[in-house]
Amino acid sequence: MTRQKILITGASSGLGAGMARSFAAKGRDLALCARRTERLDELKAELSQQYPGITVAVAALDVNDHEQVPKVFGELSDELGCLDRVIVNAGIGKGARLGSGKVWANKATLETNLVAALVQIETALEMFAKSGSGHLVLISSVLGARGVPGVKASYAASKAGMRSLGESLRAEYRRGPIKVSVIEPGYIESEMTARSNSTLFMVDNATGVKALVDAIEREPGRAAVPWWPWAPLVQLMRILPPPLTKFFA
Ligand SMILES: NC(=O)c1ccc[n+]([C@@H]2O[C@H](COP(=O)([O-])OP(=O)(O)OC[C@H]3O[C@@H](n4cnc5c(N)ncnc54)[C@H](OP(=O)(O)O)[C@@H]3O)[C@@H](O)[C@H]2O)c1
Protein backbone atom coordinates (compact mmCIF):
# COMPACT_ATOMS: atom_id res chain seq x y z
CA MET A 1 0.00 0.00 0.00
CA THR A 2 1.34 3.45 -0.89
CA ARG A 3 0.96 5.98 1.90
CA GLN A 4 0.56 9.06 -0.27
CA LYS A 5 -0.01 11.81 2.30
CA ILE A 6 2.65 11.99 4.98
CA LEU A 7 2.98 14.33 7.96
CA ILE A 8 6.44 14.73 9.53
CA THR A 9 7.07 16.66 12.75
CA GLY A 10 10.53 18.14 13.26
CA ALA A 11 10.95 18.51 9.49
CA SER A 12 13.12 21.65 9.59
CA SER A 13 16.46 19.82 9.84
CA GLY A 14 18.29 16.50 10.16
CA LEU A 15 16.33 13.29 9.74
CA GLY A 16 12.97 15.07 9.34
CA ALA A 17 14.16 17.23 6.43
CA GLY A 18 15.99 14.22 4.97
CA MET A 19 12.85 12.07 5.12
CA ALA A 20 10.86 14.89 3.50
CA ARG A 21 13.32 15.02 0.58
CA SER A 22 13.28 11.25 0.21
CA PHE A 23 9.47 10.90 0.28
CA ALA A 24 9.15 13.86 -2.11
CA ALA A 25 11.41 12.02 -4.55
CA LYS A 26 8.93 9.12 -4.36
CA GLY A 27 6.11 11.49 -5.35
CA ARG A 28 4.41 11.68 -1.94
CA ASP A 29 2.49 14.71 -0.67
CA LEU A 30 3.93 16.19 2.49
CA ALA A 31 2.77 18.05 5.58
CA LEU A 32 5.83 19.42 7.35
CA CYS A 33 5.96 21.14 10.72
CA ALA A 34 8.53 22.53 13.17
CA ARG A 35 9.23 25.80 15.00
CA ARG A 36 11.71 27.23 12.46
CA THR A 37 9.26 28.12 9.71
CA GLU A 38 11.88 29.86 7.53
CA ARG A 39 13.58 26.46 7.19
CA LEU A 40 10.26 24.84 6.27
CA ASP A 41 9.54 27.56 3.67
CA GLU A 42 12.98 26.98 2.09
CA LEU A 43 12.39 23.22 2.05
CA LYS A 44 8.94 23.67 0.53
CA ALA A 45 10.40 25.94 -2.22
CA GLU A 46 13.15 23.39 -2.95
CA LEU A 47 10.77 20.41 -3.12
CA SER A 48 8.06 22.21 -5.08
CA GLN A 49 10.60 23.25 -7.69
CA GLN A 50 12.17 19.80 -7.93
CA TYR A 51 8.91 17.81 -7.83
CA PRO A 52 6.15 20.09 -9.20
CA GLY A 53 3.60 17.26 -9.11
CA ILE A 54 3.50 16.96 -5.33
CA THR A 55 1.78 19.06 -2.67
CA VAL A 56 3.88 20.38 0.21
CA ALA A 57 2.07 22.01 3.13
CA VAL A 58 4.05 23.59 5.97
CA ALA A 59 3.07 24.92 9.38
CA ALA A 60 4.65 26.34 12.52
CA LEU A 61 4.33 23.93 15.43
CA ASP A 62 5.96 23.72 18.83
CA VAL A 63 5.02 20.18 19.89
CA ASN A 64 5.19 21.26 23.53
CA ASP A 65 2.19 23.51 22.87
CA HIS A 66 -0.23 20.63 23.35
CA GLU A 67 -3.35 22.48 22.27
CA GLN A 68 -1.73 23.43 18.97
CA VAL A 69 -0.88 19.85 17.99
CA PRO A 70 -4.43 18.71 17.00
CA LYS A 71 -5.14 22.13 15.51
CA VAL A 72 -2.06 22.11 13.26
CA PHE A 73 -2.37 18.41 12.34
CA GLY A 74 -6.02 19.08 11.41
CA GLU A 75 -5.16 22.10 9.26
CA LEU A 76 -2.38 20.23 7.47
CA SER A 77 -4.68 17.26 6.90
CA ASP A 78 -7.31 19.57 5.41
CA GLU A 79 -4.68 21.08 3.09
CA LEU A 80 -3.61 17.62 1.86
CA GLY A 81 -7.11 16.10 1.85
CA CYS A 82 -6.25 13.49 4.53
CA LEU A 83 -3.20 11.91 6.22
CA ASP A 84 -2.07 8.33 5.50
CA ARG A 85 1.08 8.35 7.63
CA VAL A 86 2.24 10.45 10.60
CA ILE A 87 5.92 10.40 11.56
CA VAL A 88 6.50 11.50 15.16
CA ASN A 89 10.05 12.72 14.71
CA ALA A 90 10.47 16.06 16.56
CA GLY A 91 13.02 15.63 19.32
CA ILE A 92 15.87 17.17 21.26
CA GLY A 93 19.04 15.79 22.79
CA LYS A 94 19.52 18.04 25.83
CA GLY A 95 20.66 16.33 28.98
CA ALA A 96 22.85 16.31 32.07
CA ARG A 97 24.12 13.61 34.38
CA LEU A 98 21.33 12.69 36.79
CA GLY A 99 21.92 14.44 40.10
CA SER A 100 24.10 17.17 38.63
CA GLY A 101 21.51 19.87 39.38
CA LYS A 102 20.42 20.51 35.78
CA VAL A 103 16.95 19.07 36.07
CA TRP A 104 15.69 21.59 33.47
CA ALA A 105 17.72 19.91 30.71
CA ASN A 106 16.53 16.39 31.51
CA LYS A 107 12.95 17.58 31.98
CA ALA A 108 12.98 19.39 28.63
CA THR A 109 14.07 16.22 26.87
CA LEU A 110 11.40 14.07 28.48
CA GLU A 111 8.76 16.73 27.77
CA THR A 112 9.62 17.10 24.09
CA ASN A 113 10.56 13.52 23.26
CA LEU A 114 7.97 11.67 25.32
CA VAL A 115 5.10 13.83 26.62
CA ALA A 116 4.79 15.81 23.37
CA ALA A 117 5.19 12.56 21.41
CA LEU A 118 2.23 11.17 23.37
CA VAL A 119 0.15 14.19 22.34
CA GLN A 120 1.13 13.66 18.68
CA ILE A 121 0.30 9.95 18.98
CA GLU A 122 -3.14 10.62 20.49
CA THR A 123 -3.86 13.18 17.79
CA ALA A 124 -2.78 10.91 14.94
CA LEU A 125 -4.78 7.96 16.30
CA GLU A 126 -7.95 10.06 16.52
CA MET A 127 -7.48 11.19 12.93
CA PHE A 128 -6.78 7.64 11.70
CA ALA A 129 -9.79 6.30 13.63
CA LYS A 130 -11.99 8.80 11.79
CA SER A 131 -10.50 8.08 8.36
CA GLY A 132 -10.44 4.30 8.96
CA SER A 133 -6.70 3.62 8.56
CA GLY A 134 -3.19 5.04 8.80
CA HIS A 135 0.45 4.33 9.56
CA LEU A 136 1.90 5.80 12.75
CA VAL A 137 5.71 5.96 12.85
CA LEU A 138 7.55 6.66 16.11
CA ILE A 139 11.17 7.74 15.77
CA SER A 140 12.75 6.25 18.89
CA SER A 141 16.49 5.45 19.08
CA VAL A 142 18.83 2.53 19.62
CA LEU A 143 19.34 4.14 23.04
CA GLY A 144 15.72 3.24 23.83
CA ALA A 145 16.93 -0.33 24.29
CA ARG A 146 18.87 0.33 27.50
CA GLY A 147 19.51 2.88 30.21
CA VAL A 148 22.90 4.57 29.89
CA PRO A 149 25.04 6.50 32.36
CA GLY A 150 25.93 10.19 31.84
CA VAL A 151 24.27 13.00 29.92
CA LYS A 152 22.02 10.79 27.81
CA ALA A 153 20.14 9.12 30.68
CA SER A 154 16.93 11.10 30.22
CA TYR A 155 17.22 10.93 26.43
CA ALA A 156 17.45 7.12 26.63
CA ALA A 157 14.45 7.08 29.00
CA SER A 158 12.42 9.24 26.61
CA LYS A 159 13.16 6.89 23.72
CA ALA A 160 12.45 3.78 25.83
CA GLY A 161 9.09 5.37 26.68
CA MET A 162 8.36 5.90 23.02
CA ARG A 163 9.28 2.32 22.22
CA SER A 164 6.98 1.12 25.00
CA LEU A 165 4.07 3.22 23.71
CA GLY A 166 4.66 1.73 20.28
CA GLU A 167 4.60 -1.80 21.69
CA SER A 168 1.34 -1.07 23.51
CA LEU A 169 -0.18 0.25 20.32
CA ARG A 170 0.95 -2.73 18.28
CA ALA A 171 -0.90 -4.95 20.77
CA GLU A 172 -3.89 -2.61 20.73
CA TYR A 173 -4.15 -2.55 16.93
CA ARG A 174 -2.87 -6.04 16.19
CA ARG A 175 -5.73 -6.61 13.76
CA GLY A 176 -5.52 -3.13 12.22
CA PRO A 177 -6.72 -0.91 10.74
CA ILE A 178 -3.95 1.30 12.16
CA LYS A 179 -0.33 0.19 11.69
CA VAL A 180 2.36 1.25 14.15
CA SER A 181 6.13 1.18 13.56
CA VAL A 182 8.84 2.02 16.07
CA ILE A 183 12.02 3.02 14.25
CA GLU A 184 15.26 2.99 16.23
CA PRO A 185 18.01 4.92 14.45
CA GLY A 186 21.66 4.53 15.33
CA TYR A 187 23.90 7.60 15.00
CA ILE A 188 23.11 9.56 11.83
CA GLU A 189 24.58 12.98 10.96
CA SER A 190 22.18 15.80 11.88
CA GLU A 191 22.14 19.02 13.91
CA MET A 192 21.57 16.89 17.01
CA THR A 193 24.58 14.65 16.45
CA ALA A 194 26.72 17.69 15.51
CA ARG A 195 26.18 18.92 19.09
CA SER A 196 27.06 15.54 20.64
CA ASN A 197 30.36 13.74 21.24
CA SER A 198 29.03 10.34 20.23
CA THR A 199 30.13 9.14 16.82
CA LEU A 200 29.78 5.37 17.29
CA PHE A 201 29.20 3.85 13.83
CA MET A 202 27.92 7.26 12.66
CA VAL A 203 26.67 7.34 9.07
CA ASP A 204 26.16 10.40 6.88
CA ASN A 205 22.69 11.89 6.63
CA ALA A 206 21.92 10.50 3.16
CA THR A 207 22.88 6.93 4.12
CA GLY A 208 20.97 7.10 7.40
CA VAL A 209 17.86 8.67 5.87
CA LYS A 210 17.78 6.05 3.10
CA ALA A 211 17.87 3.26 5.70
CA LEU A 212 15.19 5.07 7.71
CA VAL A 213 12.83 5.58 4.76
CA ASP A 214 13.35 2.03 3.44
CA ALA A 215 12.43 0.71 6.91
CA ILE A 216 9.38 2.98 7.23
CA GLU A 217 8.11 1.86 3.83
CA ARG A 218 8.28 -1.80 4.94
CA GLU A 219 6.03 -0.85 7.89
CA PRO A 220 7.69 -3.17 10.44
CA GLY A 221 6.59 -3.38 14.08
CA ARG A 222 10.05 -2.17 15.01
CA ALA A 223 13.35 -1.77 13.23
CA ALA A 224 16.85 -0.59 14.17
CA VAL A 225 18.43 1.41 11.31
CA PRO A 226 20.82 1.07 9.61
CA TRP A 227 20.21 -2.67 10.15
CA TRP A 228 23.97 -3.30 10.23
CA PRO A 229 25.46 -2.94 12.78
CA TRP A 230 22.53 -1.74 14.89
CA ALA A 231 20.07 -4.66 14.81
CA PRO A 232 22.60 -7.09 16.37
CA LEU A 233 24.04 -4.36 18.64
CA VAL A 234 20.61 -3.58 20.11
CA GLN A 235 20.32 -7.26 21.07
CA LEU A 236 23.77 -7.05 22.66
CA MET A 237 22.91 -3.83 24.53
CA ARG A 238 19.97 -5.57 26.21
CA ILE A 239 22.18 -8.20 27.87
CA LEU A 240 25.27 -6.12 28.72
CA PRO A 241 26.08 -5.44 32.39
CA PRO A 242 24.91 -1.82 33.12
CA PRO A 243 28.39 -0.16 33.28
CA LEU A 244 29.22 -1.38 29.76
CA THR A 245 26.25 0.45 28.22
CA LYS A 246 28.38 3.64 28.43
CA PHE A 247 30.11 2.62 25.18
CA PHE A 248 26.86 3.24 23.28
CA ALA A 249 26.04 6.68 24.74
N1 LIG B 1 20.48 11.76 14.37
C1 LIG B 1 20.57 10.65 15.09
O1 LIG B 1 21.64 10.02 15.18
C2 LIG B 1 19.36 10.12 15.79
C3 LIG B 1 19.45 8.85 16.37
C4 LIG B 1 18.35 8.32 17.02
C5 LIG B 1 17.18 9.04 17.07
N2 LIG B 1 17.12 10.29 16.52
C6 LIG B 1 15.86 11.02 16.63
O2 LIG B 1 15.52 11.55 15.37
C7 LIG B 1 14.70 12.71 15.56
C8 LIG B 1 15.25 13.83 14.71
O3 LIG B 1 16.51 14.22 15.22
P1 LIG B 1 17.71 14.76 14.32
O4 LIG B 1 18.88 13.93 14.60
O5 LIG B 1 17.26 14.96 12.93
O6 LIG B 1 17.98 16.17 15.04
P2 LIG B 1 17.83 17.68 14.54
O7 LIG B 1 18.52 17.89 13.26
O8 LIG B 1 18.22 18.50 15.72
O9 LIG B 1 16.25 17.82 14.27
C9 LIG B 1 15.33 17.88 15.32
C10 LIG B 1 14.01 18.36 14.74
O10 LIG B 1 13.05 18.38 15.81
C11 LIG B 1 12.42 19.64 15.81
N3 LIG B 1 12.01 20.02 17.15
C12 LIG B 1 12.75 20.05 18.29
N4 LIG B 1 12.01 20.52 19.31
C13 LIG B 1 10.77 20.80 18.80
C14 LIG B 1 9.59 21.34 19.34
N5 LIG B 1 9.49 21.70 20.63
N6 LIG B 1 8.51 21.48 18.53
C15 LIG B 1 8.58 21.13 17.22
N7 LIG B 1 9.68 20.64 16.64
C16 LIG B 1 10.76 20.48 17.43
C17 LIG B 1 13.43 20.62 15.24
O11 LIG B 1 12.75 21.69 14.62
P3 LIG B 1 12.68 23.21 15.18
O12 LIG B 1 13.89 23.42 16.03
O13 LIG B 1 12.63 24.03 13.94
O14 LIG B 1 11.38 23.24 15.93
C18 LIG B 1 14.10 19.75 14.17
O15 LIG B 1 13.39 19.82 12.96
C19 LIG B 1 14.72 12.99 17.06
O16 LIG B 1 13.55 12.48 17.65
C20 LIG B 1 15.92 12.22 17.54
O17 LIG B 1 15.84 11.87 18.90
C21 LIG B 1 18.19 10.83 15.89
Short mmCIF file of N, CA and C and ligand atoms in Angstrom, two decimals, residues 9-16 33-36 61-64 88-92 112-113 139-142 155 159 184-193 195 202, ligand 1:
data_model
loop_
_atom_site.label_atom_id
_atom_site.label_comp_id
_atom_site.label_asym_id
_atom_site.label_seq_id
_atom_site.Cartn_x
_atom_site.Cartn_y
_atom_site.Cartn_z
N THR A 9 6.74 15.59 11.80
CA THR A 9 7.07 16.66 12.75
C THR A 9 8.59 16.75 12.85
N GLY A 10 9.08 17.94 13.19
CA GLY A 10 10.53 18.14 13.26
C GLY A 10 11.16 18.01 11.88
N ALA A 11 10.50 18.66 10.89
CA ALA A 11 10.95 18.51 9.49
C ALA A 11 11.90 19.62 9.06
N SER A 12 12.30 20.50 10.00
CA SER A 12 13.12 21.65 9.59
C SER A 12 14.61 21.32 9.47
N SER A 13 15.03 20.16 9.95
CA SER A 13 16.46 19.82 9.84
C SER A 13 16.64 18.31 9.97
N GLY A 14 17.89 17.88 9.85
CA GLY A 14 18.29 16.50 10.16
C GLY A 14 17.46 15.42 9.49
N LEU A 15 17.04 14.45 10.27
CA LEU A 15 16.33 13.29 9.74
C LEU A 15 14.97 13.68 9.17
N GLY A 16 14.30 14.65 9.82
CA GLY A 16 12.97 15.07 9.34
C GLY A 16 13.06 15.67 7.95
N CYS A 33 6.06 20.14 9.66
CA CYS A 33 5.96 21.14 10.72
C CYS A 33 7.19 21.14 11.62
N ALA A 34 7.40 22.29 12.24
CA ALA A 34 8.53 22.53 13.17
C ALA A 34 8.37 23.97 13.66
N ARG A 35 9.29 24.40 14.53
CA ARG A 35 9.23 25.80 15.00
C ARG A 35 9.88 26.75 14.01
N ARG A 36 10.98 26.32 13.37
CA ARG A 36 11.71 27.23 12.46
C ARG A 36 11.04 27.23 11.08
N LEU A 61 4.85 24.71 14.30
CA LEU A 61 4.33 23.93 15.43
C LEU A 61 5.43 23.71 16.45
N ASP A 62 5.14 24.13 17.69
CA ASP A 62 5.96 23.72 18.83
C ASP A 62 5.20 22.56 19.47
N VAL A 63 5.76 21.36 19.41
CA VAL A 63 5.02 20.18 19.89
C VAL A 63 4.75 20.23 21.39
N ASN A 64 5.46 21.12 22.10
CA ASN A 64 5.19 21.26 23.53
C ASN A 64 3.97 22.13 23.80
N VAL A 88 6.22 10.74 13.92
CA VAL A 88 6.50 11.50 15.16
C VAL A 88 8.01 11.54 15.30
N ASN A 89 8.59 12.63 14.85
CA ASN A 89 10.05 12.72 14.71
C ASN A 89 10.66 13.84 15.54
N ALA A 90 9.90 14.90 15.84
CA ALA A 90 10.47 16.06 16.56
C ALA A 90 11.13 15.58 17.84
N GLY A 91 12.34 16.05 18.09
CA GLY A 91 13.02 15.63 19.32
C GLY A 91 14.23 16.49 19.61
N ILE A 92 14.67 16.44 20.85
CA ILE A 92 15.87 17.17 21.26
C ILE A 92 16.81 16.22 22.01
N THR A 112 9.71 17.03 25.56
CA THR A 112 9.62 17.10 24.09
C THR A 112 9.57 15.71 23.46
N ASN A 113 10.43 14.82 23.93
CA ASN A 113 10.56 13.52 23.26
C ASN A 113 9.50 12.51 23.67
N ILE A 139 9.71 7.74 15.90
CA ILE A 139 11.17 7.74 15.77
C ILE A 139 11.75 7.67 17.18
N SER A 140 12.13 6.47 17.59
CA SER A 140 12.75 6.25 18.89
C SER A 140 14.26 6.36 18.71
N SER A 141 15.03 5.42 19.21
CA SER A 141 16.49 5.45 19.08
C SER A 141 17.02 4.10 19.54
N VAL A 142 18.21 3.74 19.08
CA VAL A 142 18.83 2.53 19.62
C VAL A 142 19.05 2.67 21.13
N TYR A 155 17.50 11.16 27.86
CA TYR A 155 17.22 10.93 26.43
C TYR A 155 16.88 9.45 26.21
N LYS A 159 13.28 7.76 24.89
CA LYS A 159 13.16 6.89 23.72
C LYS A 159 12.67 5.49 24.11
N GLU A 184 14.19 2.71 15.26
CA GLU A 184 15.26 2.99 16.23
C GLU A 184 16.55 3.31 15.48
N PRO A 185 16.77 4.60 15.17
CA PRO A 185 18.01 4.92 14.45
C PRO A 185 19.24 4.82 15.34
N GLY A 186 20.35 4.38 14.71
CA GLY A 186 21.66 4.53 15.33
C GLY A 186 22.13 5.96 15.07
N TYR A 187 23.42 6.23 15.17
CA TYR A 187 23.90 7.60 15.00
C TYR A 187 23.94 7.98 13.53
N ILE A 188 23.21 9.06 13.21
CA ILE A 188 23.11 9.56 11.83
C ILE A 188 23.41 11.06 11.87
N GLU A 189 24.22 11.55 10.94
CA GLU A 189 24.58 12.98 10.96
C GLU A 189 23.34 13.87 10.90
N SER A 190 23.29 14.84 11.82
CA SER A 190 22.18 15.80 11.88
C SER A 190 22.64 16.93 12.79
N GLU A 191 21.77 17.94 12.97
CA GLU A 191 22.14 19.02 13.91
C GLU A 191 22.31 18.46 15.32
N MET A 192 21.48 17.46 15.67
CA MET A 192 21.57 16.89 17.01
C MET A 192 22.91 16.19 17.22
N THR A 193 23.33 15.38 16.26
CA THR A 193 24.58 14.65 16.45
C THR A 193 25.78 15.59 16.33
N ARG A 195 26.00 18.33 17.75
CA ARG A 195 26.18 18.92 19.09
C ARG A 195 26.62 17.88 20.12
N MET A 202 28.71 6.16 13.27
CA MET A 202 27.92 7.26 12.66
C MET A 202 27.92 7.12 11.14
N1 LIG B 1 20.48 11.76 14.37
C1 LIG B 1 20.57 10.65 15.09
O1 LIG B 1 21.64 10.02 15.18
C2 LIG B 1 19.36 10.12 15.79
C3 LIG B 1 19.45 8.85 16.37
C4 LIG B 1 18.35 8.32 17.02
C5 LIG B 1 17.18 9.04 17.07
N2 LIG B 1 17.12 10.29 16.52
C6 LIG B 1 15.86 11.02 16.63
O2 LIG B 1 15.52 11.55 15.37
C7 LIG B 1 14.70 12.71 15.56
C8 LIG B 1 15.25 13.83 14.71
O3 LIG B 1 16.51 14.22 15.22
P1 LIG B 1 17.71 14.76 14.32
O4 LIG B 1 18.88 13.93 14.60
O5 LIG B 1 17.26 14.96 12.93
O6 LIG B 1 17.98 16.17 15.04
P2 LIG B 1 17.83 17.68 14.54
O7 LIG B 1 18.52 17.89 13.26
O8 LIG B 1 18.22 18.50 15.72
O9 LIG B 1 16.25 17.82 14.27
C9 LIG B 1 15.33 17.88 15.32
C10 LIG B 1 14.01 18.36 14.74
O10 LIG B 1 13.05 18.38 15.81
C11 LIG B 1 12.42 19.64 15.81
N3 LIG B 1 12.01 20.02 17.15
C12 LIG B 1 12.75 20.05 18.29
N4 LIG B 1 12.01 20.52 19.31
C13 LIG B 1 10.77 20.80 18.80
C14 LIG B 1 9.59 21.34 19.34
N5 LIG B 1 9.49 21.70 20.63
N6 LIG B 1 8.51 21.48 18.53
C15 LIG B 1 8.58 21.13 17.22
N7 LIG B 1 9.68 20.64 16.64
C16 LIG B 1 10.76 20.48 17.43
C17 LIG B 1 13.43 20.62 15.24
O11 LIG B 1 12.75 21.69 14.62
P3 LIG B 1 12.68 23.21 15.18
O12 LIG B 1 13.89 23.42 16.03
O13 LIG B 1 12.63 24.03 13.94
O14 LIG B 1 11.38 23.24 15.93
C18 LIG B 1 14.10 19.75 14.17
O15 LIG B 1 13.39 19.82 12.96
C19 LIG B 1 14.72 12.99 17.06
O16 LIG B 1 13.55 12.48 17.65
C20 LIG B 1 15.92 12.22 17.54
O17 LIG B 1 15.84 11.87 18.90
C21 LIG B 1 18.19 10.83 15.89
#
